[in-house]
Tab-separated table of C-alpha atoms in Angstrom:
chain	number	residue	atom	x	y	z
E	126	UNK	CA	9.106	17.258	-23.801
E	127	UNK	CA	6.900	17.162	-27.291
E	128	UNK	CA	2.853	16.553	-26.454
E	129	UNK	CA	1.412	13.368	-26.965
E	130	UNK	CA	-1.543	13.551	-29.351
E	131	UNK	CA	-4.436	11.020	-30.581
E	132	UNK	CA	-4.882	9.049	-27.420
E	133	UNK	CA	-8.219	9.583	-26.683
E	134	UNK	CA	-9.006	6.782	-29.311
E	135	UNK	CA	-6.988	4.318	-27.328
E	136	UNK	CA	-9.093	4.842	-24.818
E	137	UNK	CA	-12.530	4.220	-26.370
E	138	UNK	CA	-11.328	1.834	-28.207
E	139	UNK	CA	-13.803	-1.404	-27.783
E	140	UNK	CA	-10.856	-3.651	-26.622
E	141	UNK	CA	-8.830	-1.364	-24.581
E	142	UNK	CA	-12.494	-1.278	-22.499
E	143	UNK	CA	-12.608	-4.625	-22.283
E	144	UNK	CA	-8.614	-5.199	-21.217
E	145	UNK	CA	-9.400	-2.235	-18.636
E	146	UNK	CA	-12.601	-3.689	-17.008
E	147	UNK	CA	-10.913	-7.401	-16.598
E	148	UNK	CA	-8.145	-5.418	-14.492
E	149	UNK	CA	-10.621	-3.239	-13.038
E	150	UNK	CA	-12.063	-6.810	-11.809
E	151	UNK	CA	-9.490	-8.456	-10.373
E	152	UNK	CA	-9.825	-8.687	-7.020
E	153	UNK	CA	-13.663	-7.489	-7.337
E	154	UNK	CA	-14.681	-10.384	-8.980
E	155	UNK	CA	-17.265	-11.303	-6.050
E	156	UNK	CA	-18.573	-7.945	-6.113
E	157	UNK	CA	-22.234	-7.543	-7.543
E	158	UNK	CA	-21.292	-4.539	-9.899
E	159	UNK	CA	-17.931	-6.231	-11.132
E	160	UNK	CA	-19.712	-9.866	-11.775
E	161	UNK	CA	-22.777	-7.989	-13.662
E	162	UNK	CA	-20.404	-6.041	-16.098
E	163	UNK	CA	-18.432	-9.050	-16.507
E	164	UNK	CA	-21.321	-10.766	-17.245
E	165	UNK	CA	-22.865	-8.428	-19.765
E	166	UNK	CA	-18.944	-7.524	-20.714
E	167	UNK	CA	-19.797	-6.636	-24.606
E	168	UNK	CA	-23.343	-4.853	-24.239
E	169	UNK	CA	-21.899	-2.695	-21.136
E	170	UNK	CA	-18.511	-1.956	-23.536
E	171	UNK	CA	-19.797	-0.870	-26.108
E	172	UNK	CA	-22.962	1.298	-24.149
E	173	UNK	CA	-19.589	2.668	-22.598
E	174	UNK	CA	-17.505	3.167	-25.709
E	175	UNK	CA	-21.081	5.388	-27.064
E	176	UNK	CA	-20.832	7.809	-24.054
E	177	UNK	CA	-17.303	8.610	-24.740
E	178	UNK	CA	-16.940	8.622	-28.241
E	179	UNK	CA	-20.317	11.233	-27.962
E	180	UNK	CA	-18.880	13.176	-25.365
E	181	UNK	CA	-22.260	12.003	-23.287
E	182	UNK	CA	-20.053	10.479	-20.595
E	183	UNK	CA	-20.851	11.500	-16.707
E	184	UNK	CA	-19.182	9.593	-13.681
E	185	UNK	CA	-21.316	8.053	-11.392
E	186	UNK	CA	-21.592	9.217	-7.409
E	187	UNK	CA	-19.090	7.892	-5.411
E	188	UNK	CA	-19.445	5.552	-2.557
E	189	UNK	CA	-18.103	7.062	0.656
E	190	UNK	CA	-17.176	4.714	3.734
E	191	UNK	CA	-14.308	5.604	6.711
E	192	UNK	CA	-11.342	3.952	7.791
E	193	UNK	CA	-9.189	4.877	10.688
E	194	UNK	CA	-6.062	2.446	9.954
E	195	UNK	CA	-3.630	4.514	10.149
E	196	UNK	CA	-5.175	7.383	10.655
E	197	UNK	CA	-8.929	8.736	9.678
E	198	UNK	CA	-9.517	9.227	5.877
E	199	UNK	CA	-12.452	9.424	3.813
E	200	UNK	CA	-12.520	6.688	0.888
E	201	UNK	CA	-14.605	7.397	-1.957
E	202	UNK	CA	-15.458	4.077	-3.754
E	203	UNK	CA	-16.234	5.079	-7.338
E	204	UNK	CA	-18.827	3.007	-9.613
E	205	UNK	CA	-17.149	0.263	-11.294
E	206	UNK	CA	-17.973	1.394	-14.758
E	207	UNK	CA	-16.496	4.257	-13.897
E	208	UNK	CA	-13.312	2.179	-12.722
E	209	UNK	CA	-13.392	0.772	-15.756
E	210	UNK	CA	-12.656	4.522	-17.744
E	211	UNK	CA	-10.522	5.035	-15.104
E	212	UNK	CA	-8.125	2.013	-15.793
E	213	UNK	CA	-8.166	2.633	-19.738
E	214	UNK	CA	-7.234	6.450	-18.948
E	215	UNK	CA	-4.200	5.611	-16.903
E	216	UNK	CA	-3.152	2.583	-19.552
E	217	UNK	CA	-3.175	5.733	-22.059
E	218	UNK	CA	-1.127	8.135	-19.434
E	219	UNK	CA	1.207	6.492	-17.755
E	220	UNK	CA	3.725	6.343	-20.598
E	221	UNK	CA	3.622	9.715	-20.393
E	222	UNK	CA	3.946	10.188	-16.456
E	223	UNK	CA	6.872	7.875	-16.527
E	224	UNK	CA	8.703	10.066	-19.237
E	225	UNK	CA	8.159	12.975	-17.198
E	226	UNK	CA	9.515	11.265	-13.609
E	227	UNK	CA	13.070	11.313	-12.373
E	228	UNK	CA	14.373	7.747	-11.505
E	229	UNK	CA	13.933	8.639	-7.824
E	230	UNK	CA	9.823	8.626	-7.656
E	231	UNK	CA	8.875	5.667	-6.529
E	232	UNK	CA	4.791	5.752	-6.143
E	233	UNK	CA	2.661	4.328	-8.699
E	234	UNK	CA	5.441	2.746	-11.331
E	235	UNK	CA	6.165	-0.160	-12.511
E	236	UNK	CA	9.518	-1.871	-10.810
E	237	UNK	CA	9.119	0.742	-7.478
E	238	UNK	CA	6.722	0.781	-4.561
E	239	UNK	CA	7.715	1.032	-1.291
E	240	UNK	CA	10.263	-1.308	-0.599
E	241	UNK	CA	12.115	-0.214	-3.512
E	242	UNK	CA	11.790	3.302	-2.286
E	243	UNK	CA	12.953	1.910	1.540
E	244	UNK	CA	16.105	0.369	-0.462
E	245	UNK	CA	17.181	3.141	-2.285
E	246	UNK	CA	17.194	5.518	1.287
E	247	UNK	CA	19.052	3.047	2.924
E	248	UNK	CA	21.816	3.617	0.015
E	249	UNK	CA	21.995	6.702	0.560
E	250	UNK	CA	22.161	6.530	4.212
E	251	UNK	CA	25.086	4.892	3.847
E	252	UNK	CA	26.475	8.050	1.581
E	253	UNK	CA	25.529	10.866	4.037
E	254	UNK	CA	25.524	12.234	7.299
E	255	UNK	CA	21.983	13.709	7.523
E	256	UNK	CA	18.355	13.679	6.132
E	257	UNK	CA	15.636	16.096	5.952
E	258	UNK	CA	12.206	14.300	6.132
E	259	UNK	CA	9.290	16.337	4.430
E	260	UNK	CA	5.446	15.961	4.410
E	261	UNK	CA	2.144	17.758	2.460
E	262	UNK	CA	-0.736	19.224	4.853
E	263	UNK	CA	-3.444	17.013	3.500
E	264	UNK	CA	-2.443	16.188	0.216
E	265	UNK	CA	-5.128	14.787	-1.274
E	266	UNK	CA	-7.506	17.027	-0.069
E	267	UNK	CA	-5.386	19.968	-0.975
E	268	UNK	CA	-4.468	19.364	-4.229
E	269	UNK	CA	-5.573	22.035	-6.761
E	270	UNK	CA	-7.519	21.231	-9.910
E	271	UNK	CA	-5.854	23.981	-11.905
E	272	UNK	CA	-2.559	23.678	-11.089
E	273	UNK	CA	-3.156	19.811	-12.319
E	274	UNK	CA	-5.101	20.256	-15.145
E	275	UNK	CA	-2.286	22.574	-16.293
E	276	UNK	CA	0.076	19.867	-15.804
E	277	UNK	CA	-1.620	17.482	-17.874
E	278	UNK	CA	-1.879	20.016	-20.360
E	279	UNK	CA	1.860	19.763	-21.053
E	280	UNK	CA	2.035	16.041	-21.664
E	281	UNK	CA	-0.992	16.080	-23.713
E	282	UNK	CA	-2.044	17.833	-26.741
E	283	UNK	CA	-5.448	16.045	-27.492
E	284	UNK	CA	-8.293	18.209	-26.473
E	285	UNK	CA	-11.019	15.080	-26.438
E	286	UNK	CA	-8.760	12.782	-23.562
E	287	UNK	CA	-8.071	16.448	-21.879
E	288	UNK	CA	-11.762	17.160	-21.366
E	289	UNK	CA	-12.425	13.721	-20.185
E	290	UNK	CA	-9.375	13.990	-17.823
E	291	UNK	CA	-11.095	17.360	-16.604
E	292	UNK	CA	-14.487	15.594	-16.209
E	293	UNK	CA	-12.983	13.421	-13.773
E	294	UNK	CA	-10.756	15.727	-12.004
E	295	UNK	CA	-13.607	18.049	-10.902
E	296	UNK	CA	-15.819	15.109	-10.195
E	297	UNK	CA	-14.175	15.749	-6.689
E	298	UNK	CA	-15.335	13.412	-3.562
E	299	UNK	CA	-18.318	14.635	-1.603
E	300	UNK	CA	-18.406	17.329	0.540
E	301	UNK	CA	-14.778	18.729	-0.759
E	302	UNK	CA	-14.139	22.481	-1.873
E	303	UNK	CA	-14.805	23.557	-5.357
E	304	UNK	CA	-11.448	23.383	-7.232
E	305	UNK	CA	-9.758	21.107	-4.750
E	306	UNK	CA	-9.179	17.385	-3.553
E	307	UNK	CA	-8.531	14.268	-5.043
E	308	UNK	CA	-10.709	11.466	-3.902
E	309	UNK	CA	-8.625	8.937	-2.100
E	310	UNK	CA	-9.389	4.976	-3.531
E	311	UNK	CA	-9.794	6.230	-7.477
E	312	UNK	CA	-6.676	4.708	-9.508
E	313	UNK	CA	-6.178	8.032	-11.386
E	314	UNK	CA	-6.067	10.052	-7.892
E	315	UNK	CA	-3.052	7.712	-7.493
E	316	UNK	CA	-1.647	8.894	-11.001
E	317	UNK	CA	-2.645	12.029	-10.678
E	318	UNK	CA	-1.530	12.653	-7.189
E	319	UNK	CA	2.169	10.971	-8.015
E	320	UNK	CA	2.369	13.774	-11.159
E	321	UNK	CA	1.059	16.830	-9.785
E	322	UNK	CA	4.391	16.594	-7.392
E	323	UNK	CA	6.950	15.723	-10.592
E	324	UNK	CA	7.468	19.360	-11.045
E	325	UNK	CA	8.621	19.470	-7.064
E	326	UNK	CA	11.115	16.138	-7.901
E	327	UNK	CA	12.857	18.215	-11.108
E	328	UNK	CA	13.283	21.347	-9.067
E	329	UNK	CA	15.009	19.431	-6.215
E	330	UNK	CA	17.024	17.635	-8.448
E	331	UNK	CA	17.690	20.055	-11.696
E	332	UNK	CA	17.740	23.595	-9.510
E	333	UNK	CA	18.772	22.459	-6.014
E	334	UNK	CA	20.952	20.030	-6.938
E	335	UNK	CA	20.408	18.052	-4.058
E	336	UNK	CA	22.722	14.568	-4.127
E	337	UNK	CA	20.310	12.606	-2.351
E	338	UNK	CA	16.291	12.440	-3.002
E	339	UNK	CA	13.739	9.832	-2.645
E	340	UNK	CA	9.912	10.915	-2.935
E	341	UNK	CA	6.770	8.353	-2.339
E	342	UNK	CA	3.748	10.134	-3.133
E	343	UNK	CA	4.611	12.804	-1.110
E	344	UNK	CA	6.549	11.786	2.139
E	345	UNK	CA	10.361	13.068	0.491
E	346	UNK	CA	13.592	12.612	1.941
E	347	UNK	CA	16.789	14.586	1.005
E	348	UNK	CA	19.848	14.117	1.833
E	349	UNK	CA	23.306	15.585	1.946
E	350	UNK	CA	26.737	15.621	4.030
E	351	UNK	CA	26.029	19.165	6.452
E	352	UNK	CA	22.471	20.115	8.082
E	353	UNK	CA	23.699	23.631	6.433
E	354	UNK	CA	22.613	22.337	2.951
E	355	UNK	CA	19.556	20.528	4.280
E	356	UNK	CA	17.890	23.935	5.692
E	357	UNK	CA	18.710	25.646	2.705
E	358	UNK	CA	17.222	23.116	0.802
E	359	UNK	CA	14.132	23.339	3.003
E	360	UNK	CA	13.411	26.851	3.069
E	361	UNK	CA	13.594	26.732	-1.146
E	362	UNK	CA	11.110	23.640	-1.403
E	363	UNK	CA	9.019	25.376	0.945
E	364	UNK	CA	8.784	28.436	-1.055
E	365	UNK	CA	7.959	26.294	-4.405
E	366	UNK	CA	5.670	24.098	-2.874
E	367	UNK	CA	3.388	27.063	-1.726
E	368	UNK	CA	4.070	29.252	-4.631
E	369	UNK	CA	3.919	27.093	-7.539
E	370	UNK	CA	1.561	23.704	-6.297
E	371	UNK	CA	-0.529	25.885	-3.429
E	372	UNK	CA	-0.208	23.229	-0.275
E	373	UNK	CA	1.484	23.528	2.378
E	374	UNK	CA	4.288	21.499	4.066
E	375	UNK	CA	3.695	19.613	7.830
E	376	UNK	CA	5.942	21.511	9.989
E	377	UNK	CA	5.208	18.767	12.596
E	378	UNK	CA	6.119	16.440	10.377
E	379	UNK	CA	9.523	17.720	9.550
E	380	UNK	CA	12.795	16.057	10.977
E	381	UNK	CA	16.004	17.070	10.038
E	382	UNK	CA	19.052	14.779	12.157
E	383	UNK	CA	21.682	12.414	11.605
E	384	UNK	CA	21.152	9.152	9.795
E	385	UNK	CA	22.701	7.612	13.079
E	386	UNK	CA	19.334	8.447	14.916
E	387	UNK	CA	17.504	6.296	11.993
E	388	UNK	CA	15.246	7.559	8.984
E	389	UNK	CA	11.454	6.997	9.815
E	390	UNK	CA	10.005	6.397	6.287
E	391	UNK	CA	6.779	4.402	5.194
E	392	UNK	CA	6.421	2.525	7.933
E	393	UNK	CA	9.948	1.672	8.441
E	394	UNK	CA	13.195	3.143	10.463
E	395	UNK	CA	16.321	2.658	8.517
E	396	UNK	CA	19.846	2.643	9.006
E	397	UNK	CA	22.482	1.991	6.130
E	398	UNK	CA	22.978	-1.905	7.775
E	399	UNK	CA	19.996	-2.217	9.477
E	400	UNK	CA	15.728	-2.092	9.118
E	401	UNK	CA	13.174	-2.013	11.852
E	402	UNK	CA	9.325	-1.795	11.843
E	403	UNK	CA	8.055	1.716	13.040
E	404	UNK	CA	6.093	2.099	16.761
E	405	UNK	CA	3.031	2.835	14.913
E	406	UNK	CA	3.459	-0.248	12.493
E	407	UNK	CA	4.479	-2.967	14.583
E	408	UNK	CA	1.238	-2.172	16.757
E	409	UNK	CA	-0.667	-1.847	13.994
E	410	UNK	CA	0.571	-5.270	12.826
E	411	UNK	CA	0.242	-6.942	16.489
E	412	UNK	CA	-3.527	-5.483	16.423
E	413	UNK	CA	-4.236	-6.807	13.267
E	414	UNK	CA	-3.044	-10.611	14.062
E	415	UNK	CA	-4.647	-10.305	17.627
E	416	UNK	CA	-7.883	-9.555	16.149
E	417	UNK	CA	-7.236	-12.393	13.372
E	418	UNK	CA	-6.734	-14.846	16.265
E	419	UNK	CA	-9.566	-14.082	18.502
E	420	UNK	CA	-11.710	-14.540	15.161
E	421	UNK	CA	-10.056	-18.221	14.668
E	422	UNK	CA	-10.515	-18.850	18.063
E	423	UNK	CA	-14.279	-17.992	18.347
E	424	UNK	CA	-15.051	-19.155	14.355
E	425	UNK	CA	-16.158	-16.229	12.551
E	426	UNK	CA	-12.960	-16.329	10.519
E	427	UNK	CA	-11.337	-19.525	8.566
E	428	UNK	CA	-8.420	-20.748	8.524
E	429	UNK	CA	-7.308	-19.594	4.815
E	430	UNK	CA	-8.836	-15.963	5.030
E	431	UNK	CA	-6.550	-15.684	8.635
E	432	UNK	CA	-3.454	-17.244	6.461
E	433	UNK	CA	-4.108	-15.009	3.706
E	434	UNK	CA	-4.033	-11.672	6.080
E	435	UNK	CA	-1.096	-12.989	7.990
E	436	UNK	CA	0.974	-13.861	4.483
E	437	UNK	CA	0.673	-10.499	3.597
E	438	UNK	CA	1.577	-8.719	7.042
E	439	UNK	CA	4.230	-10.781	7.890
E	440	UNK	CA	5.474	-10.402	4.345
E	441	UNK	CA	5.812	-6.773	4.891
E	442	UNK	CA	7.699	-7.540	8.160
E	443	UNK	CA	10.080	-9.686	6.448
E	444	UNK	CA	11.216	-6.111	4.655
E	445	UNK	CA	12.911	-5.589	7.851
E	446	UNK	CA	14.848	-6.929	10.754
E	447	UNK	CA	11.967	-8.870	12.503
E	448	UNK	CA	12.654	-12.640	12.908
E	449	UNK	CA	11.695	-12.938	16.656
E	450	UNK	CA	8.786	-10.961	16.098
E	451	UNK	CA	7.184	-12.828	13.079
E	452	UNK	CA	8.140	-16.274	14.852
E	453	UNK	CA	6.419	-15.327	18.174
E	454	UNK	CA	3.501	-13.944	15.655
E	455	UNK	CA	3.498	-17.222	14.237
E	456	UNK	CA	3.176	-19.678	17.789
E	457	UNK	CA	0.395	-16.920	18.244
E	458	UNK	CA	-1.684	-18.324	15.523
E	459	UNK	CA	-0.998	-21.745	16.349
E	460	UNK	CA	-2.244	-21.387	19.915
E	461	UNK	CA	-5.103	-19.939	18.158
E	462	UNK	CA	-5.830	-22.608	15.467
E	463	UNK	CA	-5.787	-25.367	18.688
E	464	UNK	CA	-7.632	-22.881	21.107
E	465	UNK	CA	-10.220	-23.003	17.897
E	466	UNK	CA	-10.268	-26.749	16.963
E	467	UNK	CA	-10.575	-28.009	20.727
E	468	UNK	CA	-12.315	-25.528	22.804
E	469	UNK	CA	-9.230	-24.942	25.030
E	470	UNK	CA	-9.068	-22.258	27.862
E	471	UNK	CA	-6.337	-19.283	27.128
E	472	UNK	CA	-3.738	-21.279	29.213
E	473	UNK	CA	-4.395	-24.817	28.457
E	474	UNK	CA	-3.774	-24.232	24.918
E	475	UNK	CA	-0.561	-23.252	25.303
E	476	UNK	CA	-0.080	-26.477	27.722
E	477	UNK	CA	-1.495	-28.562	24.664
E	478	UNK	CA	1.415	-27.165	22.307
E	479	UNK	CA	3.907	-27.804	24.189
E	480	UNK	CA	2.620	-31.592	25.138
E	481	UNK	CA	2.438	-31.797	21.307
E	482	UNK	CA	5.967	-30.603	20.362
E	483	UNK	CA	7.548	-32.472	23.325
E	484	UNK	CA	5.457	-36.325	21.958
E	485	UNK	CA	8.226	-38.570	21.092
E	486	UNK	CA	7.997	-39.192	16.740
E	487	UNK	CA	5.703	-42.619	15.929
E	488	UNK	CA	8.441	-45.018	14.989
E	489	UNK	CA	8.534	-47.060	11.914
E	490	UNK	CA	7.659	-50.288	13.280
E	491	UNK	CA	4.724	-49.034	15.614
E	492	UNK	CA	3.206	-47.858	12.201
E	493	UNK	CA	3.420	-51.407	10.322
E	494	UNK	CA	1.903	-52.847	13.902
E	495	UNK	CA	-1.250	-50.495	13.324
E	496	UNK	CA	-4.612	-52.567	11.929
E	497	UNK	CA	-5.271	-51.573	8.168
E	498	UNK	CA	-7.832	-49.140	7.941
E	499	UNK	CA	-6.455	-47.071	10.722
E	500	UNK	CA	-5.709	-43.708	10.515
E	501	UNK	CA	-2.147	-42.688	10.657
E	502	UNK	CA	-3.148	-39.783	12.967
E	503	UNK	CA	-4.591	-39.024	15.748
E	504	UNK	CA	-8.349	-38.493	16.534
E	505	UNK	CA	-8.933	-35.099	16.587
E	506	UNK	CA	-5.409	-33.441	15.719
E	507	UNK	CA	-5.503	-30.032	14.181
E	508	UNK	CA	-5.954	-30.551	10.288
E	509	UNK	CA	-2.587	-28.918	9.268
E	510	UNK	CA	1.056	-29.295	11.299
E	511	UNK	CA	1.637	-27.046	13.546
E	512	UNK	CA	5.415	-26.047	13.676
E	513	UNK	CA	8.240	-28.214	15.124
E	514	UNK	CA	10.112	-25.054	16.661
E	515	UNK	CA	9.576	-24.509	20.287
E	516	UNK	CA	7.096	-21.922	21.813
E	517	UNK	CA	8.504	-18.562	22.101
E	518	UNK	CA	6.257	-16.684	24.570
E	519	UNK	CA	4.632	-13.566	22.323
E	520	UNK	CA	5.039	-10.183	24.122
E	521	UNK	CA	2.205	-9.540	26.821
E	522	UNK	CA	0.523	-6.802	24.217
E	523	UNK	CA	0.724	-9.589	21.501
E	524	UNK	CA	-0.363	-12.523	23.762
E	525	UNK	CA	-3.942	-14.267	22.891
E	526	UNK	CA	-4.292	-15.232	26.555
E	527	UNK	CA	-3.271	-15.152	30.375
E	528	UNK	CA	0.345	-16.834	30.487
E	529	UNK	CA	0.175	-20.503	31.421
E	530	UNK	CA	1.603	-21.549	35.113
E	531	UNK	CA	5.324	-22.924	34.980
């Protein structure tokens, strides 16, 4: 593929900065960096646009803070005027990075993501007998600078956007090797990360020839009609993997079986007819609401921020087979929102529900017989509708409360 050249001016250009740190914003708006460079948008654009264009520019020290949902990683926050170069980079590269993909990659372009990725296994579940499920050792920690830089290299011809590229490639999170890592929570780790494994995708597809592929980041699957193909296939992507990108495939994390026994892949476990949340997501998903309850119930959270979180969990869940689960999820937060608004006990709130659902409709006529002035309802009702469809008891891990009494 012929180099790109003379991109480095698209991304000091003054409005390409300004275009980067309004997407670089969204989302952050509340933040105090985000709303000061907002604020100060030209001045901070243009003191910006001077560091690059002199070759002056240094990033910033990240911000590191710990999460543990999933599982334990170290997130390193970078300064938002850094975000800002970071977002005009990756407008500049990722023309590039999708010339260079297969159609099968499905991390970090436009028109994929996961459930795009989750759709295209299931099709070709339904075209072969088994899988072969593959995983990096610590992928973003073992990532190596050269073997990226070198990749870049190829795409890119101009030595200016290379340099800065390098800049921020070995401006590596704290306390991570010389020469390796990626910090997790920049938006060119993401770009970076999803490229660095291209190479892997052509060789499975080009030299292999394997009939069935689908890589997110890097959690792959293969597939093909005898396990006979499959562990050839492994033991080749395990030599390139170590040989040509230096990391290290999870052996624990490798499954080869039947698509009968269902794929586990991002969360999900497919089948060609049929989808179902993971063990590990569905509890993570039950924890999540729990803990969104008990905050409704006790008012540290609102009403919107809980209906915000739940939109997007349950709209994850919708992905796959889970209509009894997101309806008992959803009487959940309604016992909840009236435990919340009256002060009910565990059990008495779910009494209240029911005594609600079961109240014969106001009729016509007994509303024309009210006094004018009155309100149409009643004194101390919850301030949205709860849901007409009768309480289906949530599973004892999901329940809010003790079980009411029949």
């Amino acid at each position: 593929m012929k180099r790109a050249g003379h991109l480095f001016e698209d991304v000091a250009d003054f409005g390409a900065l300004c275009a980067a740190a309004r997407r670089a914003a969204r989302g952050k708006s509340q933040t105090r960096a985000a709303a000061d460079f907002i604020f100060h948008l030209e001045t901070e654009v243009l003191k910006l646009q001077c560091e690059l264009s002199g070759g002056g520019y240094q990033p910033r020290p990240y911000r590191t803070f710990y999460v543990s949902d999933p599982k334990p990683r170290t997130i390193s926050a970078a300064d938002f005027r850094d975000r800002v170069v970071h977002h005009a980079l990756c407008a500049a590269l990722e023309p590039l990075f999708e010339r260079a993909a297969i159609f099968d990659s499905y991390a970090c372009r436009p028109g994929k993501g996961t459930h795009a990725a989750a759709r295209r296994a299931r099709v070709f579940a339904g075209r072969f007998g088994y899988f072969l499920k593959l995983d990096i050792r610590k992928f973003f920690e073992n990532a190596d600078h050269a073997v990226l830089k070198r990749g870049l290299a190829r795409l890119v011809k101009d030595q200016r956007l290379l340099r800065l590229a390098d800049r921020i490639i070995d401006h590596g999170a704290p306390g991570s090797p010389s020469g390796k890592g990626l910090p997790i929570g920049n938006l060119t780790s993401q770009h970076f990360a999803n490229h660095y494994l291209s190479p892997l995708d052509h060789f499975i597809k080009e030299v292999l020839r394997v009939p069935g592929y689908v890589r997110y980041m890097d959690d792959m699957l293969l597939f093909a009609d005898t396990k006979h193909q499959l562990r050839g296939a492994h033991r080749r992507v395990r030599e390139f993997v170590e040989g040509e990108l230096l990391l290290e495939l999870k052996s624990e994390a490798t499954v080869l079986a039947p698509v009968a026994q269902g794929i586990p892949f991002l969360g999900l476990r497919l089948w060609p007819r049929l989808v179902r949340l993971d063990g590990s997501a569905k509890r993570r998903l039950i924890q999540g609401l729990r803990k969104g309850a008990r905050g409704l119930a006790s008012g540290v959270t609102c009403e919107d921020d809980l209906a915000a979180s739940m939109r997007s969990r349950l709209g994850h869940a919708a992905h796959a087979d889970t209509l009894g689960l997101r309806r008992s999820l959803e009487n959940l937060m309604d016992v909840a929102r009236v435990r919340g608004h009256y002060g009910l006990q565990p059990g008495e709130s779910w009494r209240f529900l029911e005594q609600q659902r079961r109240q014969p409709p106001v009729r016509e006529s007994q509303q024309q017989q009210r006094r004018p002035g009155q309100s149409q309802q009643q004194p101390g009702l919850p301030p949205r509708p709860l849901s007409s469809r009768p309480i289906a008891r949530c599973p004892a891990s999901m329940d809010a409360g003790p079980a009411p009494r029949s």
